[in-house]
mmCIF file of C-alpha atoms in Angstrom:
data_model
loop_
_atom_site.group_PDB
_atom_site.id
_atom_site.type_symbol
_atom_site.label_atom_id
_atom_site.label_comp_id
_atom_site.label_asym_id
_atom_site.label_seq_id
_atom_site.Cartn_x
_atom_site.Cartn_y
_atom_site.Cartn_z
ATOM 1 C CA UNK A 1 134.377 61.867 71.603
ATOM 2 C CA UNK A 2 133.188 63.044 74.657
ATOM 3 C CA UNK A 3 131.795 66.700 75.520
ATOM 4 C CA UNK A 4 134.153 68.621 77.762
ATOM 5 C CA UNK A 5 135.250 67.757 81.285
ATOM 6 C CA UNK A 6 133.990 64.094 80.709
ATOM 7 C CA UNK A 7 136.732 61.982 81.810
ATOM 8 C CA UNK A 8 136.425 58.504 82.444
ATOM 9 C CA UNK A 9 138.686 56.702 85.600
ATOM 10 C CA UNK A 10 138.173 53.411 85.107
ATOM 11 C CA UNK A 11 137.302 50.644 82.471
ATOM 12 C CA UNK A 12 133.624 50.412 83.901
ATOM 13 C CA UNK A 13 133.023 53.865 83.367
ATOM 14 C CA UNK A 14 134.987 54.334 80.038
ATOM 15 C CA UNK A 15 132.651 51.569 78.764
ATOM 16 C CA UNK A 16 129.502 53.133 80.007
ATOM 17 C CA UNK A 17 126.520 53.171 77.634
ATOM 18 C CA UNK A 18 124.793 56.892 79.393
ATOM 19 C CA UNK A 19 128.031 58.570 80.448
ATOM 20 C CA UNK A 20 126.474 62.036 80.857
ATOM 21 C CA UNK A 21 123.218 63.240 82.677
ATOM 22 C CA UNK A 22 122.192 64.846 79.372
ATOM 23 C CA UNK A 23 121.989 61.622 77.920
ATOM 24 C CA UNK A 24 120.367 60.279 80.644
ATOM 25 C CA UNK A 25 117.633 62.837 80.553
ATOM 26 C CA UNK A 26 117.522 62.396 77.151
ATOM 27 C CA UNK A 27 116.561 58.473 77.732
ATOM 28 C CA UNK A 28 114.420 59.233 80.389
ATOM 29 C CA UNK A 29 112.771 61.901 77.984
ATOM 30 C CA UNK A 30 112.532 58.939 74.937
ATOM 31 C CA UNK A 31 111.404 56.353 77.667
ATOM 32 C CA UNK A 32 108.334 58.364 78.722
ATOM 33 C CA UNK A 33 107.203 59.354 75.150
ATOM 34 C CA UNK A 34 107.076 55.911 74.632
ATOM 35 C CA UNK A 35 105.116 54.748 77.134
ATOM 36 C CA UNK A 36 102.849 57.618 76.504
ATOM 37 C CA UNK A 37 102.532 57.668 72.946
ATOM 38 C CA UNK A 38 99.369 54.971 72.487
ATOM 39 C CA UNK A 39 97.522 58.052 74.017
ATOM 40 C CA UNK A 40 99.129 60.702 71.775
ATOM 41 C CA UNK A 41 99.080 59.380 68.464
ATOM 42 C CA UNK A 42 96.035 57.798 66.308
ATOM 43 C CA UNK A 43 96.112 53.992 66.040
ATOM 44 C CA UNK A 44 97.639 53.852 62.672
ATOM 45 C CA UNK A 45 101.234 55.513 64.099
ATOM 46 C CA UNK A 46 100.809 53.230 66.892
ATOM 47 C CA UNK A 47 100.795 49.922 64.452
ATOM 48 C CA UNK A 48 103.520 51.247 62.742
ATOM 49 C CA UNK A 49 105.430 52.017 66.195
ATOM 50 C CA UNK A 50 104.515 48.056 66.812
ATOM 51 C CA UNK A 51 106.115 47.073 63.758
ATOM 52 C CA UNK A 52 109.320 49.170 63.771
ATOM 53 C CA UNK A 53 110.044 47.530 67.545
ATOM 54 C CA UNK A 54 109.036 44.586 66.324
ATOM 55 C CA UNK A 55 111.957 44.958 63.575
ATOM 56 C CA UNK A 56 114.234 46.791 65.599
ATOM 57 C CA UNK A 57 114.597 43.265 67.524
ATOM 58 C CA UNK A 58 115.496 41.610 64.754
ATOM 59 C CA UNK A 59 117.754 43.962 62.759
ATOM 60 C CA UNK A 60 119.543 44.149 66.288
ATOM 61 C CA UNK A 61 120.531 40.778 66.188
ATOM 62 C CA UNK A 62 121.533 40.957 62.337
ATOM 63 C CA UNK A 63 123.575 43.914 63.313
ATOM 64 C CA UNK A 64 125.447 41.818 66.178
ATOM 65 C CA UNK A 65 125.827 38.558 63.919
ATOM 66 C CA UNK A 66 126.858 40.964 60.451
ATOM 67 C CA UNK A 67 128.214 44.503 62.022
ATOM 68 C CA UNK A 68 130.126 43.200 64.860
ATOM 69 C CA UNK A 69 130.852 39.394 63.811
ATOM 70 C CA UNK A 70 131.241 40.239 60.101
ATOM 71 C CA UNK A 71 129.218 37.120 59.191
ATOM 72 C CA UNK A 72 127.123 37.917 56.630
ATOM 73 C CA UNK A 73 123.442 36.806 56.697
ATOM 74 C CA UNK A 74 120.509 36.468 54.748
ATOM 75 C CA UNK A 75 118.842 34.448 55.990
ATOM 76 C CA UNK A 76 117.155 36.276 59.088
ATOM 77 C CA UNK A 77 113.778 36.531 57.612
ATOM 78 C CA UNK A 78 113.755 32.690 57.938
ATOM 79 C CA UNK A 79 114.956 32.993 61.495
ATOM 80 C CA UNK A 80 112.310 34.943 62.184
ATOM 81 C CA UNK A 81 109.843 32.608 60.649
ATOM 82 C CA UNK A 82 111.616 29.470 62.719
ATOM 83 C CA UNK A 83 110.285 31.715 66.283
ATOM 84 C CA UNK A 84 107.085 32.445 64.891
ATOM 85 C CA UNK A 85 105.947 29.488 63.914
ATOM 86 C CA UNK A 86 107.534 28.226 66.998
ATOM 87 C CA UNK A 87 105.800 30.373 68.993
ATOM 88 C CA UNK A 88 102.515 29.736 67.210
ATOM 89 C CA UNK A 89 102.193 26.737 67.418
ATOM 90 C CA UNK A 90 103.227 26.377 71.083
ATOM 91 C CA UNK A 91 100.699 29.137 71.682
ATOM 92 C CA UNK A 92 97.908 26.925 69.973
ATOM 93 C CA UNK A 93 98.232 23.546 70.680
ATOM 94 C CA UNK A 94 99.852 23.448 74.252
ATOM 95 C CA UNK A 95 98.486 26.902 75.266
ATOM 96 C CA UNK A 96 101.848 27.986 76.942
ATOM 97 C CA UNK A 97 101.947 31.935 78.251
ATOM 98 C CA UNK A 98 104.187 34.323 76.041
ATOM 99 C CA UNK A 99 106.217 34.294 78.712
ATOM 100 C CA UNK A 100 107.337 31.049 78.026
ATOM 101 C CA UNK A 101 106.806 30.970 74.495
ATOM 102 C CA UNK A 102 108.749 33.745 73.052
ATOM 103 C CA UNK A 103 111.865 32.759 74.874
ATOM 104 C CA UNK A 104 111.454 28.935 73.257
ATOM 105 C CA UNK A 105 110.831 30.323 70.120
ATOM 106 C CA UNK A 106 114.112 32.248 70.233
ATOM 107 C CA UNK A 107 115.740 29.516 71.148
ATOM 108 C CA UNK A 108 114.474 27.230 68.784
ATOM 109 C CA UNK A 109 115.682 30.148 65.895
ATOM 110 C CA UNK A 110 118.822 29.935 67.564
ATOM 111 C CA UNK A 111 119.724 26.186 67.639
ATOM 112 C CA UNK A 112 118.615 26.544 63.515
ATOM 113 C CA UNK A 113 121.097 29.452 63.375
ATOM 114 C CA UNK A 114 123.677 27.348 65.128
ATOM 115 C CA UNK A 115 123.435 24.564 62.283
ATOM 116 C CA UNK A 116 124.373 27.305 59.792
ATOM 117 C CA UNK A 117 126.610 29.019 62.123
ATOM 118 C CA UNK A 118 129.189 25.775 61.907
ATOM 119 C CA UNK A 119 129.869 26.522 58.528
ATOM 120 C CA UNK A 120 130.944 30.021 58.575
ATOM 121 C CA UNK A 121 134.173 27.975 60.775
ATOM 122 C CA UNK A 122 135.176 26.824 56.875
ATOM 123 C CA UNK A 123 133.647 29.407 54.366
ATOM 124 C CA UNK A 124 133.217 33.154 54.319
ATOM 125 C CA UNK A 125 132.419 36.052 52.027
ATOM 126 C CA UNK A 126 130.162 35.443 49.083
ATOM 127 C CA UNK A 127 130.251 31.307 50.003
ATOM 128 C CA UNK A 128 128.303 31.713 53.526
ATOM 129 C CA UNK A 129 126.007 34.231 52.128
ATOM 130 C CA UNK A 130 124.721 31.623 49.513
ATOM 131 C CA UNK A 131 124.617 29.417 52.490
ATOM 132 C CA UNK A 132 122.511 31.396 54.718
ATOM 133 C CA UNK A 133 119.992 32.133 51.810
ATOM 134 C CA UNK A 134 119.943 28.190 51.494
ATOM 135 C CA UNK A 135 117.984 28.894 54.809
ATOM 136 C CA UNK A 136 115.219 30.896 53.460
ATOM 137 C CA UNK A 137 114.685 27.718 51.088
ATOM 138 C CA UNK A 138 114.906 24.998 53.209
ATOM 139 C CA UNK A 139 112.516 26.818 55.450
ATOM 140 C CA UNK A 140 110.122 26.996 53.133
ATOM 141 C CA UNK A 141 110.475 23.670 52.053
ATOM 142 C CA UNK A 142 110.008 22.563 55.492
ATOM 143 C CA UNK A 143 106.758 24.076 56.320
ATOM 144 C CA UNK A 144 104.954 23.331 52.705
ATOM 145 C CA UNK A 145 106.061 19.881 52.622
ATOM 146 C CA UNK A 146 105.760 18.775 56.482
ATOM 147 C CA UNK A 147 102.132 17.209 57.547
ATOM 148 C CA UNK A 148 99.764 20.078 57.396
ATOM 149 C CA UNK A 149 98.812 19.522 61.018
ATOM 150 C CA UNK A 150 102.476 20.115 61.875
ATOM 151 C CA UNK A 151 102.827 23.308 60.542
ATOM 152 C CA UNK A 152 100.080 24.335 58.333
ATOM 153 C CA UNK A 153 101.220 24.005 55.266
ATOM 154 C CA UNK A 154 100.149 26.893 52.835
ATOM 155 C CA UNK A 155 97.329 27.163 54.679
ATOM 156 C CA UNK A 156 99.309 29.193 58.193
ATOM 157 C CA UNK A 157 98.690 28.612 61.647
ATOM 158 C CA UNK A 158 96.358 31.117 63.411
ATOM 159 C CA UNK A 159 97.362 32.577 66.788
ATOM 160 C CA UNK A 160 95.643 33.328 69.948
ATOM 161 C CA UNK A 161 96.550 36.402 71.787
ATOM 162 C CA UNK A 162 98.590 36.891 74.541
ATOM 163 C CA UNK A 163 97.589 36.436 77.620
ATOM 164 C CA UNK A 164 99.205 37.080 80.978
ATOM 165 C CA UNK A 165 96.850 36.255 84.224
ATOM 166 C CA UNK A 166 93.696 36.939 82.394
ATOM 167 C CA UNK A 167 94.946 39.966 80.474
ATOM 168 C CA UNK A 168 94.455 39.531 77.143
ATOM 169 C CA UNK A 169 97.118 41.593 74.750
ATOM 170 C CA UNK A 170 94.381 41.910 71.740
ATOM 171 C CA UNK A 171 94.652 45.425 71.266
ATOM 172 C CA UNK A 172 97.093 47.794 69.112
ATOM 173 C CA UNK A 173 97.876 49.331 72.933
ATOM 174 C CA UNK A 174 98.235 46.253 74.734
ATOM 175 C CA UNK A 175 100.382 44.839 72.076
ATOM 176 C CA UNK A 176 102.409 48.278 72.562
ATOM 177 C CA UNK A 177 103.126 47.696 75.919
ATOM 178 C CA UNK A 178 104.429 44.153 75.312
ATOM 179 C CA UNK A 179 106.322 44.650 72.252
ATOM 180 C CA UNK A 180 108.064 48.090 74.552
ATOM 181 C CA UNK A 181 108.928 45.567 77.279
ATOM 182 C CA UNK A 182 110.088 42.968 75.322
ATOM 183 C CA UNK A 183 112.248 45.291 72.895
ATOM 184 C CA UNK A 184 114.352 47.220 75.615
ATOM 185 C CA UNK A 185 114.776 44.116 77.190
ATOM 186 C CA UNK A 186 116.739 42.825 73.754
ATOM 187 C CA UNK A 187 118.163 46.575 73.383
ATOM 188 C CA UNK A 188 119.690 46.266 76.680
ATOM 189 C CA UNK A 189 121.112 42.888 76.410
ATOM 190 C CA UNK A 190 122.426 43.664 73.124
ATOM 191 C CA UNK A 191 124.385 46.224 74.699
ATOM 192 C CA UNK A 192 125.674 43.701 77.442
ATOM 193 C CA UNK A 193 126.741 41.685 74.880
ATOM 194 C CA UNK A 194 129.053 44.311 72.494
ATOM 195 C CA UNK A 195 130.438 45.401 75.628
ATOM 196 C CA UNK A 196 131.509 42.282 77.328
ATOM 197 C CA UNK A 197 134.527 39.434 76.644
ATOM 198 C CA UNK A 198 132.041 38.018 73.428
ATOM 199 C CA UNK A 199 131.361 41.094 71.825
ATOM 200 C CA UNK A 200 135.231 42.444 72.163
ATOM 201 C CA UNK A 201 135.977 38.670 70.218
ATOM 202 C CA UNK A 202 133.341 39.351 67.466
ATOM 203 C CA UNK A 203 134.799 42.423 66.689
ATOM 204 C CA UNK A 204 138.087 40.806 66.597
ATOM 205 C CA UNK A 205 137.034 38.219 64.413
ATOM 206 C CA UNK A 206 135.291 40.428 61.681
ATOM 207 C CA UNK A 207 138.586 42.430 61.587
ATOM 208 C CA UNK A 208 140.983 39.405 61.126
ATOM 209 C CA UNK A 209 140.080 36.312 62.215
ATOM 210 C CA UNK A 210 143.727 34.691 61.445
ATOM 211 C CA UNK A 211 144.900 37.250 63.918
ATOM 212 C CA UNK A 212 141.840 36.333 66.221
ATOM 213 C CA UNK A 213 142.785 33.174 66.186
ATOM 214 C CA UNK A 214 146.875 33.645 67.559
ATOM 215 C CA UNK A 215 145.479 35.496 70.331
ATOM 216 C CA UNK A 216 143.801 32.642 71.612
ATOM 217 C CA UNK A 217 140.130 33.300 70.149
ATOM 218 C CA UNK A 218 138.369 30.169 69.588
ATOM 219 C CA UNK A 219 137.158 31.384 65.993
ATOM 220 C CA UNK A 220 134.972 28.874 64.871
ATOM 221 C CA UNK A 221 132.840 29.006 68.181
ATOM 222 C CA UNK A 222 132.831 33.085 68.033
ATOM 223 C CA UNK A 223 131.522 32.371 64.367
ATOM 224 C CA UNK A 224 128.888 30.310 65.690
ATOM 225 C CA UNK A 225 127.685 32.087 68.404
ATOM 226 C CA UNK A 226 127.289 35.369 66.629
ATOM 227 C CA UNK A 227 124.607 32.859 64.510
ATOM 228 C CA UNK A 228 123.087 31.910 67.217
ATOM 229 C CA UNK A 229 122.516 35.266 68.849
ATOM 230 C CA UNK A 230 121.481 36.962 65.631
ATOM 231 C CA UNK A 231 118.729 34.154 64.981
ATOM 232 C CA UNK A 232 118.222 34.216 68.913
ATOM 233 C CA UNK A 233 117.079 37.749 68.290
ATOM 234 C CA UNK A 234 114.872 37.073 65.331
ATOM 235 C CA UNK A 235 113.455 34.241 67.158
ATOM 236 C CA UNK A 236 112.126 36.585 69.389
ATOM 237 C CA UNK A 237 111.083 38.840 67.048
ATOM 238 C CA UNK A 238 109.294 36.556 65.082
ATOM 239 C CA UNK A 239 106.846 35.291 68.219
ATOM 240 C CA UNK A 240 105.896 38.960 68.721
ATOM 241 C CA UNK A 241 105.189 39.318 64.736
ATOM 242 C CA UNK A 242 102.850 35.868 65.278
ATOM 243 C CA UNK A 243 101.303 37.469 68.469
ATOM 244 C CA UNK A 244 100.786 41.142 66.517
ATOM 245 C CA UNK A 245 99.459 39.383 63.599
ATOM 246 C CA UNK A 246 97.732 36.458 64.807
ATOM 247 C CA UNK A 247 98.267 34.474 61.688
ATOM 248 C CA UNK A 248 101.557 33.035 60.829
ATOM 249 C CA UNK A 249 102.165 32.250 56.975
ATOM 250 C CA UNK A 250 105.115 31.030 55.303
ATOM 251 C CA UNK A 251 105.012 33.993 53.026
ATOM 252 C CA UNK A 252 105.383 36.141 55.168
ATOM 253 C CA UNK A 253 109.394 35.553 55.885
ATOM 254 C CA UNK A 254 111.037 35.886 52.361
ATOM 255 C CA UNK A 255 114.263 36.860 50.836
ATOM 256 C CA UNK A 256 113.099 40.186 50.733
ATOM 257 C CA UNK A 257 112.316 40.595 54.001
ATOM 258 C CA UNK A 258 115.870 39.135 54.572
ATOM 259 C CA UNK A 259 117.122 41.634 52.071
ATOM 260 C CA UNK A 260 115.028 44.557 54.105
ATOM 261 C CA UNK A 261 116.766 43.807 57.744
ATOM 262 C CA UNK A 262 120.021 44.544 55.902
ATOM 263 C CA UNK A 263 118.969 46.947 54.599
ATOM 264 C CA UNK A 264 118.683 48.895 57.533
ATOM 265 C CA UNK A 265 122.244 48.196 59.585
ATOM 266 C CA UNK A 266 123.618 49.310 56.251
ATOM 267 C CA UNK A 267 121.752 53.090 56.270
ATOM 268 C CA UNK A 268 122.014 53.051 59.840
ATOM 269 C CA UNK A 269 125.795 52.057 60.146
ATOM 270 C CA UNK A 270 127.320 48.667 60.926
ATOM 271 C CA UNK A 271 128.981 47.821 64.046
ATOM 272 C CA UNK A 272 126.239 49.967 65.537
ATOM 273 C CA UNK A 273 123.565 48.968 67.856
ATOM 274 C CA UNK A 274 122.064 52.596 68.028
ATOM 275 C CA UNK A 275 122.277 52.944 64.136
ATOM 276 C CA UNK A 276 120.514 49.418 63.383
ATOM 277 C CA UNK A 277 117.623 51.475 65.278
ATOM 278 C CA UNK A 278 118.142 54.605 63.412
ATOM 279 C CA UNK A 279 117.994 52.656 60.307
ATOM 280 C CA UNK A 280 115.043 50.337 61.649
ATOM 281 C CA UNK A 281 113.566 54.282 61.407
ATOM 282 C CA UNK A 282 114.815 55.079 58.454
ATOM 283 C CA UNK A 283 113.415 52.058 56.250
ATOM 284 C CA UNK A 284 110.264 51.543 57.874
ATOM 285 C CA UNK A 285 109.198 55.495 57.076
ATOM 286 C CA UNK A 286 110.187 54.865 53.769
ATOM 287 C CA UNK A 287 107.659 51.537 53.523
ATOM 288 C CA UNK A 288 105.363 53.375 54.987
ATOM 289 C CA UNK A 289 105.591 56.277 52.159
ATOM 290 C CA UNK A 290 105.476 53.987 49.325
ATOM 291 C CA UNK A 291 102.558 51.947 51.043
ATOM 292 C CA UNK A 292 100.808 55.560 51.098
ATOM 293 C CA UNK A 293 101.132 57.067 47.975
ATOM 294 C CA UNK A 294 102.197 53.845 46.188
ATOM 295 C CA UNK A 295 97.965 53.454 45.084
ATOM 296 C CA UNK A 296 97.407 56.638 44.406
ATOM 297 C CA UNK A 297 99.850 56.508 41.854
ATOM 298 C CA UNK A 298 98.530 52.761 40.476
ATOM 299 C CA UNK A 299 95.188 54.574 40.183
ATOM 300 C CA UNK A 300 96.279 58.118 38.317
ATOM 301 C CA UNK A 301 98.339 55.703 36.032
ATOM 302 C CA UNK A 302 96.309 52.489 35.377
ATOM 303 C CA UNK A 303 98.977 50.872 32.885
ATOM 304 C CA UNK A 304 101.643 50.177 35.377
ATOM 305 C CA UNK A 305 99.355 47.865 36.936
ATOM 306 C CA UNK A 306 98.700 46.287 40.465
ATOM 307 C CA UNK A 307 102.092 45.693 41.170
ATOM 308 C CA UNK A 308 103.522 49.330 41.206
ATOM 309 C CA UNK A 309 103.568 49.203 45.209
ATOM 310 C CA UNK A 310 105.739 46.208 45.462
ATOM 311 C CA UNK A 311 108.229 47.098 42.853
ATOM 312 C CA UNK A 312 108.502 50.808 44.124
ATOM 313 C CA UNK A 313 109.032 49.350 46.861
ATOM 314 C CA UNK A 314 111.661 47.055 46.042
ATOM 315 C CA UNK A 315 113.340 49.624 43.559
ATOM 316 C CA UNK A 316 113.631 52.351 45.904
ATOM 317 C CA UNK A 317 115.215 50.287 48.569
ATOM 318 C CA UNK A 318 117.586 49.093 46.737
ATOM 319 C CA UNK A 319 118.060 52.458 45.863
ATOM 320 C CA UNK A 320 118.510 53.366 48.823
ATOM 321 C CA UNK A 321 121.293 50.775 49.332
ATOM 322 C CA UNK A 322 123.517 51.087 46.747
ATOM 323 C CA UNK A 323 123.559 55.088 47.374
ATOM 324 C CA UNK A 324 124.320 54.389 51.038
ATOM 325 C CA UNK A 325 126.970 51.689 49.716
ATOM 326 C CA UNK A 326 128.678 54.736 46.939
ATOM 327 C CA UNK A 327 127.980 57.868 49.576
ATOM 328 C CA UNK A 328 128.235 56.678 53.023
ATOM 329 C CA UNK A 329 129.002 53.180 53.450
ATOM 330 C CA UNK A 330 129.777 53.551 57.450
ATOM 331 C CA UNK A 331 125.476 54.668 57.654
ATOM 332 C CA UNK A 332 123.966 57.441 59.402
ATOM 333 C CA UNK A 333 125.439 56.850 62.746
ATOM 334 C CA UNK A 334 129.041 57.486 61.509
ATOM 335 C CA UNK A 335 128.101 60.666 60.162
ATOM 336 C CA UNK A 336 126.220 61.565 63.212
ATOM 337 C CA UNK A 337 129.270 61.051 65.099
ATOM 338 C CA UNK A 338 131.342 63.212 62.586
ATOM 339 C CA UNK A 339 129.124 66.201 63.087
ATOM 340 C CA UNK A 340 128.736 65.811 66.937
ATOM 341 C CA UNK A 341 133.223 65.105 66.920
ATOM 342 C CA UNK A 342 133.113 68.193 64.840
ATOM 343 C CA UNK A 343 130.517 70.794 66.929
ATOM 344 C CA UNK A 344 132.750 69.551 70.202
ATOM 345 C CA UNK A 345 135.827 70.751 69.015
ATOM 346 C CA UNK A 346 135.087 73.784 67.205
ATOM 347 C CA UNK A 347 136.474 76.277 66.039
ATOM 348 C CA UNK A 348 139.496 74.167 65.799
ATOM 349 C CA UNK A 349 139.636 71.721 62.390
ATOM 350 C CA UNK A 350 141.353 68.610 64.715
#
């Protein structure tokens, strides 16, 4: 719902991401704390600001495959590990710029995406998710059981930084700057996308594909190519994890990892490119939390072990998702829109 005296003429306009100049102060405002905030906060926020773009990439392209496709995926973490190593290994033995290697490495996620993307034309529901976590394993099994100076093996592939003519992106700053540009980029195209002729058929094929299909919606392509766009996106997220990092590891792209990224369009709300940020947010603080006080707690209570972190972890996530799944299964965003519906039209209950 819009505030009052806001009333869109044409299709354009109705379909306008900033349709008021509060919001677009308000993105202005966001924009410039951003590009500011490597000189306002200590290094550690600044990491943490790396990785939550850095996620906020991927989980984007979950949320367009999942929320707006309704193909569900677990694989992305594998994805993701597909463009780093892609991107790694470009970056090492060819010495490409990360201009050119983060795009290949998104594409090469996306052409594996594709391959599972075909068989969401046949199966659905509980059938493709045991498919897509078939991709986790035959990841793995790939890069442990491929020559060693393919891929690494167990022993990872180390990075060299980024480099753009002569600047080297070695830094917690630097890599700031890149992982900004980079990330809006995605943001904004992910907006293109849900707004044009492909995102209007996703939708339509997560809410009935039968009915898709009589209208003249080529379903099993739509199916596809909401794969290939949501491992597109973790493709490119993965080559800015290898270029942050430096190392690339196949233990480093798990089930759980898979398991986090849905996580977070579930708290922030599905079908929602703003809430997969909000709950990019939302999960990463809470990691962050656990990682924090997580020790303190394995060293004021030595019989739980080493291990407390990880399962703390793990237990209060999905935690987190099953109460989301009981108390607000539409995410944050829907009841953000509730409240803001509700303050526009007061005092009046409709």
């Amino acid at each position: 719902m819009d505030p009052s005296g806001i009333f869109p003429t044409s299709y354009r306009t109705d379909r306008r991401v900033v349709r008021t100049r509060w919001q677009m102060a308000a993105l202005a405002l966001f924009v410039g704390l951003m590009l500011a905030a490597p000189y306002l906060v200590s290094g550690r926020i600044v990491a943490i600001l790396n990785m939550m773009m850095i996620s906020a990439v991927i989980a984007v392209g979950l949320q367009i495959c999942t929320g707006y496709a309704g193909q569900i995926n677990l694989g992305q973490a594998a994805f993701m590990g597909v463009g780093a190593y892609t991107a790694a290994i470009l970056a090492s033995k060819t010495g490409l710029t990360f201009l050119l290697t983060i795009p290949l490495a998104g594409l090469s996620a996306a052409l594996f995406g594709f391959l599972f993307g075909l068989t969401a034309a046949r199966i659905k529901g509980f059938y493709l998710a045991l498919t897509t976590i078939a991709a986790q394993f035959i990841f793995h099994f790939a890069v442990l059981n491929l020559p060693s100076n393919w891929m690494g093996g167990s022993n990872g592939i180390t990075v060299p930084p980024a480099e753009l003519f002569g600047l080297r992106f070695v830094g917690e700053t630097a890599q700031f700057y890149m992982n900004f540009a980079v990330t809006a980029i995605m943001i904004a195209g992910a907006f293109g996308i849900v707004r044009s002729r492909f995102g209007r058929a996703f939708v339509a094929v997560r809410d009935d594909d039968v009915a898709a299909g009589i209208m003249g919606i080529n379903v099993a392509a739509t199916k596809a190519n909401a794969f290939l766009i949501g491992a597109f996106y973790a493709g490119v997220g993965g080559a800015l994890w290898a270029y942050m990092i430096r190392f690339v590891g196949v233990d480093q792209f798990t089930l759980f990892h898979s398991i986090f990224f849905v996580a977070m369009i579930i708290v922030g709300g599905m079908g929602s490119i703003v809430g997969a940020l909000v709950g990019v947010f939302v999960i990463r603080i809470i990691q962050e939390i656990i990682a924090t006080v997580g020790p303190n707690i394995a060293d004021s209570v030595s019989f739980l072990g080493g291990d407390i972190v990880f399962a703390g972890m793990n237990v209060i996530l999905g935690g987190v998702i099953a109460l989301f799944m009981i108390l607000e299964p539409k995410g944050l965003m829907h009841r953000w829109n509730i409240m803001k519906s509700s303050y526009r039209i007061w005092p009046f209950p409709y």
